[in-house]
Amino acid sequence: MEPESPREPPPQEGSCPPGERPPSALGQSLSQIVHRLTSQEPRRGKARSAALEDLSALIEATECDELLEGGGTWRRGMPEVLGQVARALEKYAAPPREQEGRRRADCEVAEKAAAVGLLFLKLLGRMEAAKSSLVGPTWTAGLRHSAAPIYVFALTHSLEHPWTSPRSREVAGEVLSVLLRVTPCASVAGFLHGEHEDEKGRFTAVMELLKRDLNKESWKNNPATKHVFSWSLQQVTRPWLSQHLETVLPPSLLISDDYQTENKILGVRCLHHIVLNVPAADLLQYNRAQVVYHALFNHLYTPEYNLIQAVLLCLLDLFPILEKALQWKGGAARPTTHCDEVLQLILTHMEPEHRLLLRRTYARTLPAFVKRLGILTVRHLKRLERIIIGYLEVYDGPEEEARLKILETLKLLMQYAWPRVPCRLVVLLKALLKLICDVARDPNLTPEPVKSALLEEATECLILLNHCSQGQVKDLLVKILQSCEDSKVVNCIRKVQQVSEGTSYNGT
């Protein structure tokens, strides 16, 4: 077995720079511990465990002023050494690359994280005690170098992941709470971007620490990196995020371009946060917005409904930025927009789609596209008509989400493109009446509240259709009213007639 000794010689980088006094005994001991924690030699597990024990004893036995100032002999280097210790501990507790047979490895990581978390609590306790001691402002230098790795450790292990356990999550959560108290910051967002707009936060330091694991070759080496990056990014909002755009945009694009759906969704959500929190001028500079658009557009060919949902929501917020540069001067036809391009592809996919989850996803965002295009929706009217009629015919499960959204789309379509509606009167009237009859005669598949919502939405569509056709719907419904015996159908028809005659009814 390999002998272990806390007295092995310190590494070369631990020696003092020219012109400085040599490191204290404490500095040498800490440098040795860093070397033992970061050594890549095989069979070093027990050596690292012993290093943790030595570090714990060292922190407990050292006074605050000596720990943070180096006992007056190496003041300039002591905060950097504490930063190296914090980085070594964070790396020691990091989960390994994804591989087979991870359960045992994950248990080991959780045990390491719990032990490292207790060490961080001791170190933060020393810093907190130093705030009111004779050390004065010197404690802030040590915190400045060690805050980022402590934060990365706490975030890696405080959320529920395969490599965490209840104990490791509890300890890591406590580390994060104490770190915010020592900083002091009221929230993680304040810790990252600063409590005030003119205050510099620690997001830059955190990204510097994550940068080594956020490139194309290494971002999967640590499965926690993407989650730490994504969660931290979500905390930085306007106006702070714009100054970090060059740092956060490349890794977001990188994660979204992965082959795994989980990573694609994570990356798209990062891009969406950037789109919402960075000024349009910054996104348009250097064609960044176009790069994001093409990265998102390529995902629309996937059959994964949850990815499609995330992409469409992001695109809807990106369209106003992309179209800022488009100016219609009148006289000529309006230029085709990115929204037109996306809607055309969506409608192409919607028409033959038979999978319910994808049908619901497409239908869920269709009203937003019609609102976005307004009168320009007439460019897609023929295909929209076919899709509306086809989707209204198909039962969509107990919640009927797809059919409700299609009825909402039809209402918007008639409001924006009403001059084109009369020539489609018969087709739309048949589809709406068929839907009303199917819902009214449905014995037990659909809950009563959903049935009521469907009948109400269909009735409002009939009222709009009647307005667009200058009262033709009311005349066509007279014969149906005379022969129909279903009370629910009759009630819908009477509402249409009452509104057309200027009489109000409940629900309008």
Coordinates of C-alpha atoms in Angstrom, one line a residue, residues 132-494:
S132 CA -15.9 41.5 13.5
S133 CA -12.4 40.7 14.6
L134 CA -9.1 42.6 14.3
V135 CA -8.5 41.1 10.8
G136 CA -10.6 44.0 9.5
P137 CA -11.2 44.1 5.7
T138 CA -8.7 41.4 5.0
W139 CA -11.3 38.6 5.2
T140 CA -12.9 39.9 2.1
A141 CA -9.8 39.0 0.0
G142 CA -10.0 35.4 1.0
L143 CA -13.8 35.4 0.3
R144 CA -13.3 37.0 -3.1
H145 CA -11.0 34.1 -4.2
S146 CA -13.0 31.3 -2.7
A147 CA -16.6 32.4 -3.1
A148 CA -17.0 31.2 -6.7
P149 CA -15.8 27.6 -6.1
I150 CA -17.8 27.3 -2.9
Y151 CA -20.9 28.5 -4.9
V152 CA -20.3 26.0 -7.7
F153 CA -19.9 23.2 -5.1
A154 CA -23.1 24.2 -3.3
L155 CA -25.2 24.4 -6.5
T156 CA -23.8 21.1 -7.8
H157 CA -24.9 19.2 -4.7
S158 CA -27.9 21.2 -3.3
L159 CA -30.3 20.3 -6.1
E160 CA -31.7 16.7 -6.7
H161 CA -29.4 14.8 -9.1
P162 CA -28.3 11.2 -9.4
W163 CA -25.0 12.0 -7.7
T164 CA -26.6 13.6 -4.6
S165 CA -28.1 12.1 -1.4
P166 CA -30.4 13.7 1.2
R167 CA -27.4 14.2 3.4
S168 CA -25.2 15.8 0.7
R169 CA -28.1 18.1 -0.4
E170 CA -28.7 19.2 3.2
V171 CA -25.0 20.0 3.7
A172 CA -24.7 21.8 0.4
G173 CA -27.8 23.8 1.0
E174 CA -26.4 24.9 4.3
V175 CA -23.2 25.9 2.6
L176 CA -25.1 28.1 0.2
S177 CA -27.1 29.7 3.0
V178 CA -23.9 30.5 5.0
L179 CA -22.1 31.8 1.9
L180 CA -25.0 34.2 1.2
R181 CA -24.9 35.3 4.9
V182 CA -21.2 35.9 4.9
T183 CA -21.1 37.7 1.5
P184 CA -23.6 39.3 2.5
C185 CA -26.3 38.9 -0.1
A186 CA -30.1 38.6 0.2
S187 CA -30.4 36.1 -2.6
V188 CA -28.4 34.0 -5.1
A189 CA -29.3 36.5 -7.8
G190 CA -27.8 39.3 -5.7
F191 CA -24.7 37.2 -5.2
L192 CA -24.3 36.7 -8.9
H193 CA -25.1 40.1 -10.4
G194 CA -24.8 42.4 -7.3
E195 CA -27.4 43.7 -5.0
H196 CA -27.5 47.0 -6.9
E197 CA -27.3 47.9 -10.6
D198 CA -23.9 49.6 -10.2
E199 CA -22.5 46.8 -8.0
K200 CA -20.2 44.1 -9.5
G201 CA -21.4 40.6 -8.6
R202 CA -19.6 37.3 -8.8
F203 CA -21.1 35.9 -12.0
T204 CA -17.9 36.7 -13.9
A205 CA -15.8 34.7 -11.4
V206 CA -18.3 31.8 -11.6
M207 CA -18.2 31.7 -15.4
E208 CA -14.4 31.8 -15.3
L209 CA -14.5 28.7 -13.1
L210 CA -17.0 27.0 -15.4
K211 CA -15.3 28.0 -18.6
R212 CA -12.8 25.2 -18.5
D213 CA -15.7 22.7 -18.6
L214 CA -17.9 24.6 -21.1
N215 CA -16.1 24.0 -24.4
K216 CA -16.9 21.5 -27.1
E217 CA -14.4 18.9 -25.9
S218 CA -15.0 18.9 -22.2
W219 CA -18.5 20.1 -21.4
K220 CA -19.7 16.5 -20.8
N221 CA -16.8 15.5 -18.5
N222 CA -18.7 16.9 -15.5
P223 CA -22.5 16.2 -15.8
A224 CA -23.2 19.0 -13.2
T225 CA -21.6 21.8 -15.2
K226 CA -24.6 22.3 -17.6
H227 CA -27.0 22.4 -14.7
V228 CA -24.9 24.9 -12.7
F229 CA -24.5 27.1 -15.8
S230 CA -28.2 27.0 -16.7
W231 CA -29.4 27.6 -13.2
S232 CA -27.0 30.5 -12.6
L233 CA -27.8 32.0 -16.0
Q234 CA -31.5 32.1 -15.0
Q235 CA -30.7 34.2 -12.0
V236 CA -29.0 37.0 -14.0
T237 CA -31.6 39.2 -15.6
R238 CA -31.9 42.7 -17.1
P239 CA -29.9 44.9 -17.0
W240 CA -27.0 42.8 -15.8
L241 CA -27.0 40.0 -18.4
S242 CA -26.1 42.1 -21.4
Q243 CA -22.5 42.6 -20.1
H244 CA -22.0 38.8 -20.0
L245 CA -23.5 38.1 -23.4
E246 CA -20.2 37.0 -25.0
T247 CA -19.7 34.6 -22.1
V248 CA -23.1 32.9 -21.9
L249 CA -24.2 32.7 -25.6
P250 CA -21.6 30.2 -26.9
P251 CA -22.2 27.6 -24.2
S252 CA -26.0 28.0 -24.6
L253 CA -25.7 27.3 -28.3
L254 CA -23.3 24.4 -27.6
I255 CA -25.7 22.7 -25.2
S256 CA -28.7 23.2 -27.5
D257 CA -26.8 21.6 -30.4
D258 CA -26.4 18.2 -28.5
Y259 CA -27.9 15.0 -29.7
Q260 CA -29.6 14.3 -26.4
T261 CA -33.1 15.8 -26.2
E262 CA -32.6 16.7 -22.5
N263 CA -29.6 18.8 -23.4
K264 CA -31.3 20.4 -26.3
I265 CA -34.2 21.5 -24.1
L266 CA -31.8 22.9 -21.5
G267 CA -29.9 24.8 -24.1
V268 CA -33.0 26.2 -25.7
R269 CA -34.2 27.4 -22.3
C270 CA -30.9 29.2 -21.8
L271 CA -31.2 30.9 -25.2
H272 CA -34.8 31.9 -24.4
H273 CA -33.6 33.5 -21.1
I274 CA -30.9 35.4 -23.1
V275 CA -33.5 36.6 -25.7
L276 CA -35.8 37.9 -22.9
N277 CA -33.1 39.6 -20.9
V278 CA -30.6 41.1 -23.4
P279 CA -31.4 44.3 -25.3
A280 CA -32.4 43.8 -29.0
A281 CA -29.5 46.0 -30.2
D282 CA -27.0 43.7 -28.5
L283 CA -28.6 40.6 -30.0
L284 CA -28.7 42.2 -33.5
Q285 CA -25.1 43.1 -33.3
Y286 CA -22.8 40.7 -35.2
N287 CA -25.9 38.7 -36.4
R288 CA -26.3 37.0 -33.0
A289 CA -30.1 37.0 -33.3
Q290 CA -29.8 35.3 -36.7
V291 CA -27.4 32.6 -35.3
V292 CA -29.9 31.9 -32.5
Y293 CA -32.8 31.8 -35.0
H294 CA -31.1 29.2 -37.2
A295 CA -30.1 27.1 -34.2
L296 CA -33.7 27.1 -33.1
F297 CA -35.2 26.5 -36.5
N298 CA -33.3 23.3 -37.0
H299 CA -35.0 21.8 -34.0
L300 CA -38.4 22.2 -35.6
Y301 CA -37.8 19.0 -37.6
T302 CA -37.6 16.8 -34.4
P303 CA -40.6 14.7 -33.3
E304 CA -40.0 15.5 -29.6
Y305 CA -43.0 17.5 -28.5
N306 CA -41.4 19.0 -25.3
L307 CA -38.4 20.3 -27.4
I308 CA -40.8 21.7 -30.0
Q309 CA -42.7 23.5 -27.3
A310 CA -39.6 25.1 -25.9
V311 CA -38.4 26.1 -29.3
L312 CA -41.7 27.7 -30.4
L313 CA -41.9 29.7 -27.2
C314 CA -38.4 31.0 -27.7
L315 CA -39.0 31.9 -31.4
L316 CA -42.2 33.9 -30.5
D317 CA -40.1 36.1 -28.3
L318 CA -37.3 36.3 -30.9
F319 CA -39.5 37.4 -33.8
P320 CA -39.9 41.0 -32.6
I321 CA -36.1 41.4 -32.4
L322 CA -35.5 39.9 -35.8
E323 CA -38.1 42.0 -37.5
K324 CA -37.0 45.3 -36.0
A325 CA -34.8 45.8 -39.1
L326 CA -37.7 45.1 -41.5
Q327 CA -39.4 48.3 -42.7
W328 CA -42.5 48.2 -44.9
K329 CA -42.5 51.4 -47.0
G330 CA -45.9 50.8 -48.6
G331 CA -46.7 50.3 -52.3
A332 CA -45.0 47.0 -52.6
A333 CA -45.9 43.7 -51.0
R334 CA -44.8 43.3 -47.4
P335 CA -41.7 41.2 -47.1
T336 CA -41.9 37.6 -45.8
T337 CA -40.9 37.4 -42.2
H338 CA -39.2 34.8 -40.0
C339 CA -42.6 34.2 -38.4
D340 CA -44.0 33.4 -41.9
E341 CA -41.2 30.9 -42.4
V342 CA -41.8 29.2 -39.1
L343 CA -45.6 29.1 -39.4
Q344 CA -45.3 27.6 -42.9
L345 CA -43.1 24.8 -41.5
I346 CA -45.5 24.2 -38.5
L347 CA -48.5 23.9 -40.8
T348 CA -46.6 21.5 -43.0
H349 CA -46.0 19.3 -40.0
M350 CA -49.5 19.8 -38.4
E351 CA -51.5 18.6 -41.4
P352 CA -50.5 14.9 -41.5
E353 CA -49.6 14.7 -37.7
H354 CA -51.4 11.9 -35.9
R355 CA -49.5 11.8 -32.5
L356 CA -51.7 13.5 -29.9
L357 CA -48.8 15.1 -27.9
L358 CA -47.4 16.8 -31.0
R359 CA -50.9 17.9 -32.2
R360 CA -51.5 19.5 -28.8
T361 CA -48.1 21.2 -28.9
Y362 CA -48.6 22.7 -32.3
A363 CA -52.2 23.7 -31.5
R364 CA -51.1 25.4 -28.3
T365 CA -48.9 27.9 -30.0
L366 CA -51.0 28.5 -33.2
P367 CA -53.0 31.4 -31.7
A368 CA -49.8 33.3 -30.8
F369 CA -48.6 33.0 -34.5
V370 CA -52.0 34.3 -35.8
K371 CA -51.8 37.2 -33.3
R372 CA -48.2 37.9 -34.4
L373 CA -49.0 38.0 -38.1
G374 CA -52.4 39.6 -37.9
I375 CA -53.8 40.4 -41.3
L376 CA -50.8 38.7 -42.9
T377 CA -52.2 35.4 -41.8
V378 CA -54.1 35.4 -45.1
R379 CA -50.9 34.1 -46.7
H380 CA -51.5 30.8 -44.9
L381 CA -55.3 30.8 -45.0
K382 CA -55.9 27.8 -47.3
R383 CA -53.7 25.5 -45.2
L384 CA -55.0 26.9 -41.9
E385 CA -58.6 26.2 -43.1
R386 CA -57.7 22.5 -43.8
I387 CA -55.9 22.1 -40.4
I388 CA -58.8 23.8 -38.5
I389 CA -61.4 21.5 -40.0
G390 CA -59.2 18.4 -39.6
Y391 CA -58.3 19.1 -36.0
L392 CA -61.9 19.9 -35.0
E393 CA -63.0 16.4 -36.2
V394 CA -60.6 14.5 -33.9
Y395 CA -61.3 13.8 -30.2
D396 CA -58.3 15.0 -28.2
G397 CA -58.7 13.3 -24.9
P398 CA -60.5 14.4 -21.7
E399 CA -59.0 17.9 -21.6
E400 CA -59.6 18.6 -25.4
E401 CA -56.7 21.0 -25.4
A402 CA -56.0 20.8 -29.1
R403 CA -59.6 21.5 -30.1
L404 CA -60.0 24.3 -27.7
K405 CA -56.8 26.0 -29.1
I406 CA -58.0 25.4 -32.7
L407 CA -61.3 27.2 -31.8
E408 CA -59.3 30.1 -30.4
T409 CA -57.2 30.2 -33.6
L410 CA -60.4 30.2 -35.7
K411 CA -61.8 33.1 -33.7
L412 CA -58.6 35.1 -34.2
L413 CA -58.5 34.2 -37.9
M414 CA -62.0 35.5 -38.4
Q415 CA -61.2 38.7 -36.6
Y416 CA -58.0 39.4 -38.6
A417 CA -59.0 38.1 -42.0
W418 CA -62.8 38.6 -42.0
P419 CA -63.0 39.7 -45.7
R420 CA -61.8 36.2 -46.7
V421 CA -64.3 34.4 -44.5
P422 CA -67.6 34.6 -46.4
C423 CA -66.3 32.4 -49.2
R424 CA -65.6 29.7 -46.6
L425 CA -68.9 30.0 -44.8
V426 CA -70.4 26.6 -45.7
V427 CA -67.2 24.7 -44.9
L428 CA -66.6 26.4 -41.5
L429 CA -70.3 26.2 -40.6
K430 CA -70.5 22.5 -41.2
A431 CA -67.3 21.9 -39.1
L432 CA -68.6 23.9 -36.2
L433 CA -72.0 22.3 -36.2
K434 CA -70.5 18.8 -36.4
L435 CA -68.3 19.7 -33.4
I436 CA -71.3 21.0 -31.4
C437 CA -73.3 17.8 -32.2
D438 CA -70.4 15.5 -31.3
V439 CA -69.8 17.2 -28.0
A440 CA -73.5 17.4 -27.1
R441 CA -74.0 13.7 -27.8
D442 CA -70.7 12.6 -26.0
P443 CA -72.0 10.3 -23.2
N444 CA -69.1 10.2 -20.7
L445 CA -65.7 10.6 -22.4
T446 CA -65.3 14.4 -21.8
P447 CA -65.8 16.0 -18.4
E448 CA -68.8 18.5 -18.2
P449 CA -66.6 21.6 -17.7
V450 CA -64.6 20.8 -20.8
K451 CA -67.8 20.1 -22.8
S452 CA -69.2 23.5 -21.7
A453 CA -65.9 25.2 -22.7
L454 CA -66.0 23.6 -26.1
L455 CA -69.7 24.5 -26.7
E456 CA -69.1 28.1 -25.6
E457 CA -66.0 28.5 -27.8
A458 CA -67.9 26.9 -30.8
T459 CA -70.8 29.2 -30.2
E460 CA -68.6 32.3 -30.2
C461 CA -67.1 31.1 -33.5
L462 CA -70.6 30.8 -35.0
I463 CA -71.4 34.4 -33.8
L464 CA -68.2 35.7 -35.4
L465 CA -69.0 33.7 -38.6
N466 CA -72.4 35.3 -38.6
H467 CA -71.0 38.8 -38.4
C468 CA -68.4 38.1 -41.1
S469 CA -71.1 36.7 -43.5
Q470 CA -73.6 39.6 -42.7
G471 CA -76.2 37.4 -41.0
Q472 CA -76.2 34.4 -43.4
V473 CA -75.4 32.0 -40.5
K474 CA -78.6 33.0 -38.7
D475 CA -80.7 32.3 -41.7
L476 CA -79.1 28.9 -42.3
L477 CA -79.6 27.8 -38.7
V478 CA -83.4 28.4 -38.8
K479 CA -84.2 25.1 -40.4
I480 CA -81.9 23.2 -38.0
L481 CA -83.6 24.8 -35.0
Q482 CA -87.0 23.6 -36.2
S483 CA -85.9 20.0 -36.6
C484 CA -83.2 19.5 -33.8
E485 CA -84.2 17.9 -30.6
D486 CA -81.0 18.1 -28.6
S487 CA -81.3 20.7 -26.0
K488 CA -77.5 21.6 -25.9
V489 CA -77.4 22.1 -29.7
V490 CA -80.6 24.1 -29.6
N491 CA -79.2 26.3 -26.8
C492 CA -76.1 27.1 -28.9
I493 CA -78.2 28.0 -32.0
R494 CA -80.5 30.3 -30.0

